[in-house]
Amino acid sequence: MREMLQNSTRELPDKQYLFEIAVDTGNQIMATIVINSKNFVDYCSNSSPVNYIVHEHINVILSAAGVPKRSLLTTEEMVLSTFATIITLIVYFIVFGNSHVKKRYKLAQDLKQAQMQVHYLEEKLTLMAMEDRGKQDREEDGEIRIFMDGAFDMMHYGHMNAFRLGRSLGTHLVVGINSDASVIECKGEPLMNDQERLTMVEGCKFVDEVVPGCPYVMNKEYLDYVIKKYRIDYVIHGDDACIVDGKDVYAAAKESGKFQSIPRTEGVSTTDIIGRMLLMNKDHHYNGSNNGGSDNGSSGNNNRFMLLGQQSKFLTTSRMLRLFSAGVKAPTSDMKVIYIDGAFDMFHPGHVAILKEAKLRGDYLIVGVHGDAIVNRERGSNLPLMNLHERVLSVLGCRFVDDVLIDAPWNISHDVMASLKISEVVYGSRCDGFQSSTSDDERYKHVKEAGKLKVIKSPSDFSLGKILQRIQRNQAHFQSKFERKNKQEKEHFEQKYAHSNGDKH
């Protein structure tokens, strides 16, 4: 046994032997790298493109500049310097690139926060100025009447927020809607007609009175007529310039001393929304659960509301949601609570009509708005065109809605009905132009079991499908309009935030 151990010990290589093997292996590898590198350099140096560039261009220029022949560039020097530069750039990117990306991202986030703060302070300053001016008016007759006008084509939450802000400056908001004829003359054909735009404005809870058929450009005579008939104290418009044929649309109002500007809701416009339909991508979507409701078990829960792209630049804040939810009260025990859910994408006259019909069936209407993941799963393509928060604000701005369930579950369970004290669940007889991938029997199974499901006749045939059809029919027109308006809006915001980027004019 002892002899076997001694023999095996002698057979084991010593440390010196292993070291020599390692050194030889390393030398062989280095030699291979050097030989291959040399072969690669020789191959590149002798190639026709390199010879042509060095001898026919670089050296010709150097010779003309007076460089001696012995100092002219060789093909091998050209190849070596090129690869040295490439390797340096790669190493720099690996070592420092990631750090720069993180810094740029942080700077972009800081800039967004700064812009939001500027917008908030501008709004606060406007409110304070108008409050000082309004104290005297209230003392005189106890009422301040505000007038706003516009085309309000494809009305969105940006328009609604303007109405909210305008309404907060007084006690009564009158909104004028530009006629089709005047809009066509000054801006081109609108996507929605007079009646459709009238329905949308009348359906907004911040609007007290509507004046149809207003001209796009108000002359002094028409302004005097509006001020006298509707007893207007102030004419309000956003802080972006409104110029037609080189003339300020609100020149007459400014001359009368009754004009007041308000901060524009940033990150959304009719131009932006048309752009989403033309681009047909999903950059405006938010991450979210594929089944709706909260998803606390997800490892990415902290990032579920991170913006996936830059197509939608609007940042929803809890403050904005609170402002739109002002006055919302919980239903009392004796109220009949009605529930209706859906995508409510591109909030349109068909939505207003069905919500009005649903509200008539009870005392309190709760609207469930599905998350982006659910809507895209059921409808496909790049839908929804408006992300979850944008759609929630649009629904909250409707006068027939009492409360909104954000990221509503696709299947309505007994727990949902019990928690929200739902008396009846309704849905319209018409879809919004897109068929869902799952059947109504599946998603309304528990509601049927509880005997609370009711199908109501859709009072309007207007749908998202119709909007998309109109865009497609006039794609060239809207593409041109989108590019022109997009350039104007970009210039407006660049000028507005020039100080944030360190620009000086």
XYZ file of C-alpha atoms in Angstrom:
505
model
C 0.000 0.000 0.000
C 2.858 2.356 0.948
C 4.608 1.596 -2.359
C 1.460 2.472 -4.343
C 1.152 5.882 -2.611
C 4.832 6.609 -3.244
C 4.481 5.699 -6.936
C 1.353 7.865 -7.338
C 3.092 10.773 -5.634
C 6.047 10.555 -8.019
C 3.634 10.478 -10.968
C 1.990 13.815 -9.940
C 3.572 16.835 -11.751
C 5.321 19.334 -9.471
C 4.503 23.081 -9.325
C 7.517 24.036 -11.436
C 6.372 21.714 -14.195
C 2.825 23.167 -14.140
C 4.220 26.702 -14.247
C 6.331 25.892 -17.284
C 3.285 24.428 -19.049
C 1.247 27.560 -18.270
C 3.996 29.853 -19.553
C 4.370 27.845 -22.745
C 0.577 27.910 -23.299
C 0.450 31.669 -22.710
C 3.337 32.234 -25.083
C 1.644 30.121 -27.724
C -1.604 32.118 -27.349
C 0.227 35.457 -27.505
C 2.211 34.271 -30.488
C -0.980 33.189 -32.233
C -2.609 36.576 -31.540
C 0.446 38.460 -32.768
C 0.802 36.338 -35.916
C -2.921 36.604 -36.713
C -2.912 40.337 -35.990
C 0.107 40.798 -38.234
C -1.575 38.792 -40.983
C -4.761 40.851 -40.588
C -2.844 44.128 -40.720
C -0.902 42.959 -43.787
C -4.154 41.926 -45.470
C -5.767 45.294 -44.809
C -2.629 47.226 -45.775
C -2.397 45.467 -49.136
C -6.096 45.841 -49.940
C -7.053 47.998 -52.920
C -9.365 50.432 -51.033
C -6.699 51.247 -48.426
C -3.977 51.693 -51.074
C -6.261 53.925 -53.118
C -7.231 56.119 -50.129
C -3.629 56.470 -48.861
C -1.774 56.975 -52.171
C -4.412 58.708 -54.288
C -5.930 61.004 -51.677
C -4.199 61.385 -48.300
C -0.605 61.423 -49.574
C -1.521 63.660 -52.515
C -2.912 66.216 -50.052
C 0.124 65.857 -47.758
C 2.548 66.281 -50.694
C 0.710 69.376 -51.834
C 1.079 70.717 -48.292
C 4.872 70.292 -48.501
C 5.328 67.101 -46.471
C 8.604 65.279 -47.457
C 8.221 61.995 -49.306
C 9.906 60.007 -46.522
C 7.284 61.293 -44.052
C 4.235 60.383 -46.093
C 1.728 57.969 -44.643
C 2.128 54.238 -45.300
C -0.780 51.858 -45.671
C 0.295 49.964 -42.565
C 0.340 53.176 -40.491
C -3.113 54.014 -41.832
C -4.534 50.635 -40.787
C -2.891 50.678 -37.348
C -4.055 54.228 -36.542
C -7.589 53.433 -37.690
C -7.860 50.353 -35.517
C -6.242 52.124 -32.564
C -8.932 54.817 -32.840
C -11.734 52.239 -33.058
C -10.433 50.287 -30.043
C -10.068 53.515 -28.045
C -13.668 54.489 -28.788
C -14.944 51.025 -27.831
C -13.027 51.067 -24.536
C -14.252 54.603 -23.822
C -17.868 53.596 -24.465
C -17.564 50.515 -22.232
C -15.909 52.438 -19.393
C -17.716 55.792 -19.574
C -20.661 55.353 -21.953
C -23.097 53.792 -19.487
C -22.389 56.556 -16.986
C -23.182 59.214 -19.615
C -26.434 57.467 -20.544
C -27.540 57.484 -16.906
C -26.604 61.146 -16.546
C -28.525 62.090 -19.692
C -31.579 60.184 -18.460
C -31.421 61.937 -15.088
C -31.060 65.324 -16.769
C -34.082 64.560 -18.979
C -36.143 63.618 -15.901
C -35.014 66.769 -14.066
C -35.988 68.858 -17.092
C -39.464 67.314 -17.178
C -39.941 68.030 -13.485
C -38.753 71.606 -13.964
C -41.182 72.123 -16.854
C -44.042 70.766 -14.752
C -43.075 73.118 -11.923
C -42.989 76.083 -14.329
C -46.436 75.128 -15.645
C -47.795 74.854 -12.096
C -46.356 78.230 -11.059
C -47.698 79.919 -14.204
C -51.146 78.557 -13.463
C -50.911 79.653 -9.834
C -49.770 83.140 -10.852
C -52.663 83.468 -13.299
C -55.158 82.404 -10.656
C -53.773 84.906 -8.129
C -53.878 87.755 -10.654
C -57.434 86.938 -11.685
C -58.506 86.550 -8.059
C -57.308 90.088 -7.296
C -59.147 91.438 -10.325
C -62.195 89.345 -9.508
C -62.681 90.620 -5.956
C -63.905 93.958 -7.230
C -66.245 92.325 -9.781
C -67.754 90.046 -7.115
C -68.373 93.008 -4.860
C -70.294 94.698 -7.680
C -72.618 91.909 -8.863
C -71.392 88.680 -7.200
C -70.670 86.968 -10.543
C -67.724 86.714 -12.936
C -68.578 85.374 -16.381
C -65.775 83.896 -18.470
C -65.819 83.371 -22.240
C -63.645 80.904 -24.136
C -63.916 79.865 -27.756
C -62.287 77.431 -30.155
C -62.796 74.665 -32.689
C -62.412 71.888 -30.072
C -61.963 69.330 -32.804
C -61.429 65.816 -31.386
C -61.890 67.245 -27.897
C -59.472 65.784 -25.343
C -58.540 66.279 -21.699
C -56.298 69.211 -22.689
C -59.405 71.113 -23.762
C -61.189 69.977 -20.603
C -58.333 71.194 -18.434
C -58.495 74.576 -20.180
C -62.234 74.689 -19.363
C -61.477 73.729 -15.753
C -58.882 76.470 -15.443
C -61.106 79.015 -17.175
C -64.019 78.090 -14.918
C -61.822 78.497 -11.831
C -61.172 82.131 -12.811
C -64.840 83.034 -12.489
C -68.266 81.765 -11.509
C -69.788 80.982 -14.923
C -68.057 79.616 -18.055
C -69.486 80.306 -21.513
C -67.828 78.425 -24.379
C -68.146 79.432 -28.025
C -67.708 76.756 -30.684
C -66.327 77.835 -34.040
C -68.523 76.972 -37.014
C -67.440 74.443 -39.632
C -67.268 77.169 -42.280
C -64.944 79.441 -40.264
C -62.699 76.522 -39.216
C -62.379 75.337 -42.836
C -61.507 78.857 -43.954
C -58.825 79.419 -41.279
C -57.468 75.972 -40.374
C -58.747 73.470 -42.902
C -61.525 70.908 -42.614
C -62.091 69.654 -39.040
C -62.335 65.954 -38.271
C -65.694 66.402 -36.507
C -68.665 68.460 -37.604
C -70.548 71.200 -35.738
C -72.988 68.903 -33.937
C -70.332 66.403 -32.867
C -68.114 69.129 -31.443
C -71.136 70.723 -29.748
C -72.001 67.391 -28.077
C -68.484 67.066 -26.691
C -68.335 70.579 -25.215
C -71.838 70.322 -23.733
C -70.807 67.044 -22.117
C -67.928 68.625 -20.184
C -68.706 69.221 -16.506
C -66.661 72.449 -16.351
C -68.819 74.201 -18.989
C -71.950 76.105 -17.926
C -73.188 77.438 -21.274
C -72.422 76.860 -24.959
C -72.604 79.282 -27.897
C -72.610 77.460 -31.277
C -71.586 78.972 -34.608
C -68.874 81.379 -33.412
C -66.493 82.790 -36.029
C -62.889 81.610 -35.756
C -61.658 85.223 -35.866
C -63.720 87.536 -33.662
C -63.933 91.107 -34.930
C -64.840 94.000 -32.645
C -68.532 93.895 -33.589
C -68.918 90.212 -32.758
C -66.924 90.549 -29.524
C -69.144 93.452 -28.403
C -72.192 91.312 -29.232
C -70.928 88.376 -27.138
C -69.903 90.564 -24.202
C -73.258 92.323 -24.147
C -75.526 89.299 -24.694
C -73.743 86.905 -22.326
C -72.527 89.591 -19.889
C -68.891 88.539 -20.287
C -66.254 89.902 -17.904
C -63.169 88.228 -19.370
C -62.152 86.466 -22.594
C -59.738 83.593 -21.955
C -57.312 81.722 -24.223
C -54.134 79.653 -23.908
C -50.710 81.284 -23.819
C -49.789 79.986 -27.282
C -50.075 82.451 -30.160
C -53.184 82.189 -32.354
C -52.354 83.829 -35.685
C -54.370 83.695 -38.933
C -53.067 85.475 -42.058
C -50.543 87.302 -39.900
C -53.240 88.713 -37.580
C -53.836 87.952 -33.901
C -57.221 86.220 -33.528
C -57.710 87.860 -30.127
C -56.581 91.362 -31.069
C -60.075 92.800 -30.495
C -60.349 91.174 -27.064
C -56.922 92.480 -26.052
C -57.799 96.003 -27.175
C -60.957 95.898 -25.038
C -58.875 95.130 -21.927
C -60.867 91.972 -21.195
C -58.367 89.395 -22.450
C -56.529 87.029 -20.107
C -54.225 84.145 -21.097
C -53.922 80.861 -19.237
C -51.138 78.227 -19.338
C -51.717 75.628 -22.013
C -51.957 71.968 -20.984
C -48.645 70.599 -22.176
C -48.013 67.262 -23.855
C -51.354 66.868 -25.635
C -53.031 68.442 -28.626
C -55.254 67.452 -31.515
C -52.077 67.478 -33.633
C -50.392 65.019 -31.268
C -53.371 62.637 -31.341
C -53.617 62.739 -35.141
C -49.896 61.974 -35.173
C -50.501 58.811 -33.145
C -53.059 57.628 -35.674
C -50.703 58.347 -38.561
C -47.638 56.791 -36.923
C -49.513 53.657 -35.764
C -47.065 52.765 -32.957
C -47.526 51.935 -29.263
C -45.034 54.384 -27.762
C -47.788 56.195 -25.863
C -48.828 53.086 -23.851
C -48.075 52.522 -20.187
C -46.943 49.226 -18.690
C -49.720 47.545 -16.739
C -51.343 44.300 -15.722
C -52.773 42.234 -18.566
C -55.891 41.501 -16.505
C -56.521 44.937 -15.018
C -56.566 45.989 -11.396
C -53.522 46.137 -9.162
C -50.566 43.850 -9.688
C -48.740 43.996 -6.386
C -46.943 40.764 -6.981
C -45.115 42.060 -10.002
C -41.417 42.712 -9.635
C -41.817 45.706 -11.944
C -44.643 47.279 -9.966
C -42.631 50.417 -9.204
C -42.207 51.031 -12.922
C -45.663 50.087 -14.139
C -46.579 53.692 -14.903
C -43.273 54.574 -16.556
C -43.726 56.086 -19.983
C -42.604 53.612 -22.623
C -42.013 56.246 -25.286
C -42.008 59.921 -25.998
C -45.083 60.083 -28.239
C -47.206 61.102 -25.273
C -45.321 63.832 -23.426
C -48.057 64.487 -20.864
C -47.143 63.617 -17.286
C -50.194 62.741 -15.193
C -49.803 63.924 -11.621
C -51.882 63.222 -8.540
C -52.568 66.957 -8.466
C -54.134 66.868 -11.939
C -56.263 63.866 -10.978
C -57.396 65.677 -7.811
C -58.357 68.771 -9.785
C -60.438 66.731 -12.227
C -61.963 64.775 -9.329
C -62.941 67.891 -7.369
C -66.459 67.544 -6.010
C -66.576 63.749 -6.318
C -68.508 62.277 -3.393
C -69.136 58.685 -2.377
C -72.646 57.348 -3.067
C -75.069 57.204 -0.149
C -76.703 53.936 0.900
C -80.022 54.807 -0.759
C -78.495 55.528 -4.196
C -78.769 53.187 -7.175
C -75.193 52.720 -8.389
C -74.699 52.018 -12.109
C -71.451 50.615 -13.501
C -70.211 50.659 -17.082
C -66.708 49.833 -18.277
C -64.694 50.065 -21.476
C -61.620 51.501 -23.166
C -63.128 54.973 -23.768
C -60.331 55.578 -26.239
C -60.353 58.917 -28.084
C -63.295 60.085 -25.932
C -65.962 60.968 -28.514
C -69.695 61.812 -28.934
C -70.641 58.112 -28.850
C -69.094 57.805 -25.387
C -70.894 60.926 -24.134
C -74.219 59.574 -25.429
C -73.885 56.127 -23.813
C -72.719 57.618 -20.488
C -75.692 59.984 -20.481
C -78.005 57.032 -21.117
C -76.360 54.977 -18.364
C -76.646 57.816 -15.846
C -80.402 58.019 -16.474
C -80.756 54.467 -15.117
C -79.602 55.349 -11.606
C -78.373 57.967 -9.160
C -74.620 57.403 -9.287
C -72.506 56.350 -12.279
C -69.128 54.644 -11.902
C -67.093 54.190 -15.077
C -64.391 51.526 -15.296
C -61.496 52.394 -17.615
C -59.398 49.415 -18.764
C -55.591 49.531 -18.753
C -53.505 49.774 -21.896
C -52.420 46.113 -21.777
C -56.033 44.874 -21.677
C -57.198 47.181 -24.474
C -54.274 46.242 -26.702
C -54.823 42.541 -25.997
C -58.496 42.786 -26.954
C -58.242 45.220 -29.881
C -54.680 44.805 -31.156
C -52.836 47.175 -33.519
C -51.530 50.296 -31.721
C -54.696 50.683 -29.642
C -55.452 52.380 -27.351
C -54.493 55.653 -29.007
C -54.746 57.413 -25.634
C -52.963 55.869 -22.658
C -54.707 54.949 -19.408
C -54.202 58.230 -17.565
C -55.224 60.309 -20.564
C -58.422 58.289 -20.961
C -59.196 58.519 -17.231
C -58.966 62.324 -17.287
C -61.262 62.501 -20.326
C -63.886 60.361 -18.583
C -63.543 62.316 -15.317
C -64.260 65.499 -17.273
C -67.671 64.209 -18.422
C -70.623 65.740 -16.579
C -72.524 62.428 -16.408
C -69.759 60.565 -14.550
C -69.639 60.485 -10.760
C -66.500 58.390 -10.260
C -63.925 56.374 -12.229
C -62.399 52.954 -11.537
C -58.830 53.222 -12.867
C -57.349 50.140 -14.581
C -60.667 48.311 -14.205
C -60.602 44.489 -14.272
C -61.751 42.839 -17.493
C -63.895 40.247 -15.685
C -66.305 41.815 -13.212
C -66.291 39.636 -10.095
C -68.676 39.417 -7.137
C -66.014 41.175 -5.033
C -65.929 44.158 -7.410
C -69.718 44.496 -7.327
C -69.795 44.229 -3.527
C -66.906 46.664 -2.995
C -68.392 49.352 -5.270
C -71.986 48.649 -4.106
C -73.042 48.186 -7.735
C -76.811 47.842 -8.335
C -76.630 47.354 -12.105
C -73.957 46.757 -14.745
C -74.757 48.084 -18.215
C -73.156 47.986 -21.647
C -74.217 49.341 -25.027
C -75.678 47.348 -27.906
C -72.978 48.708 -30.262
C -69.245 48.179 -29.935
C -66.736 50.981 -30.498
C -65.800 49.775 -33.967
C -63.561 46.937 -32.726
C -64.594 43.441 -31.664
C -63.028 42.058 -28.484
C -61.084 38.787 -28.605
C -63.097 37.371 -25.684
C -66.860 36.921 -25.428
C -69.219 39.016 -23.294
C -70.527 35.794 -21.718
C -67.129 35.179 -20.136
C -66.476 38.668 -18.763
C -70.042 39.229 -17.533
C -70.483 35.712 -16.112
C -70.649 36.760 -12.436
C -72.832 39.781 -13.234
C -75.376 37.542 -14.956
C -75.354 35.160 -12.016
C -76.187 38.104 -9.746
C -78.993 39.234 -12.092
C -77.481 42.705 -12.475
C -76.602 42.832 -16.190
C -78.513 45.110 -18.549
C -77.873 45.764 -22.246
C -78.985 49.266 -23.261
C -79.544 50.477 -26.792
C -76.649 52.642 -27.927
C -78.095 56.111 -28.665
C -75.320 56.927 -31.157
C -73.544 55.038 -33.925
C -70.435 57.210 -33.579
C -67.331 55.123 -32.876
C -63.546 55.140 -32.836
C -63.723 53.233 -36.107
C -65.421 56.239 -37.741
C -62.641 58.571 -36.593
C -59.992 56.289 -38.063
C -61.946 55.991 -41.334
C -62.081 59.786 -41.649
C -58.332 60.019 -41.057
C -57.661 57.369 -43.696
C -59.940 59.040 -46.265
C -58.090 62.348 -45.887
C -54.668 61.050 -44.914
C -52.714 63.430 -47.151
C -54.567 66.454 -45.723
C -54.107 65.419 -42.103
C -50.471 64.408 -42.705
C -49.717 67.883 -44.031
C -51.686 69.523 -41.210
C -49.905 67.371 -38.618
C -46.432 68.283 -39.910
C -47.252 72.006 -40.029
C -48.843 72.148 -36.558
C -46.207 69.877 -35.047
C -43.497 72.306 -36.185
C -45.416 75.258 -34.707
C -45.922 73.497 -31.364
C -42.277 72.461 -31.195
C -41.168 76.068 -31.782
C -43.628 77.284 -29.120
C -42.310 74.954 -26.422
C -38.655 75.470 -27.372
C -39.126 79.204 -27.024
C -41.075 78.838 -23.792
C -38.460 76.635 -22.139
C -35.353 78.165 -23.691
C -34.177 79.233 -20.229
C -34.445 75.630 -18.998
C -31.940 74.519 -21.642
C -29.571 77.408 -21.025
C -30.349 79.189 -24.320
C -30.019 82.957 -24.568
C -31.810 85.197 -26.994
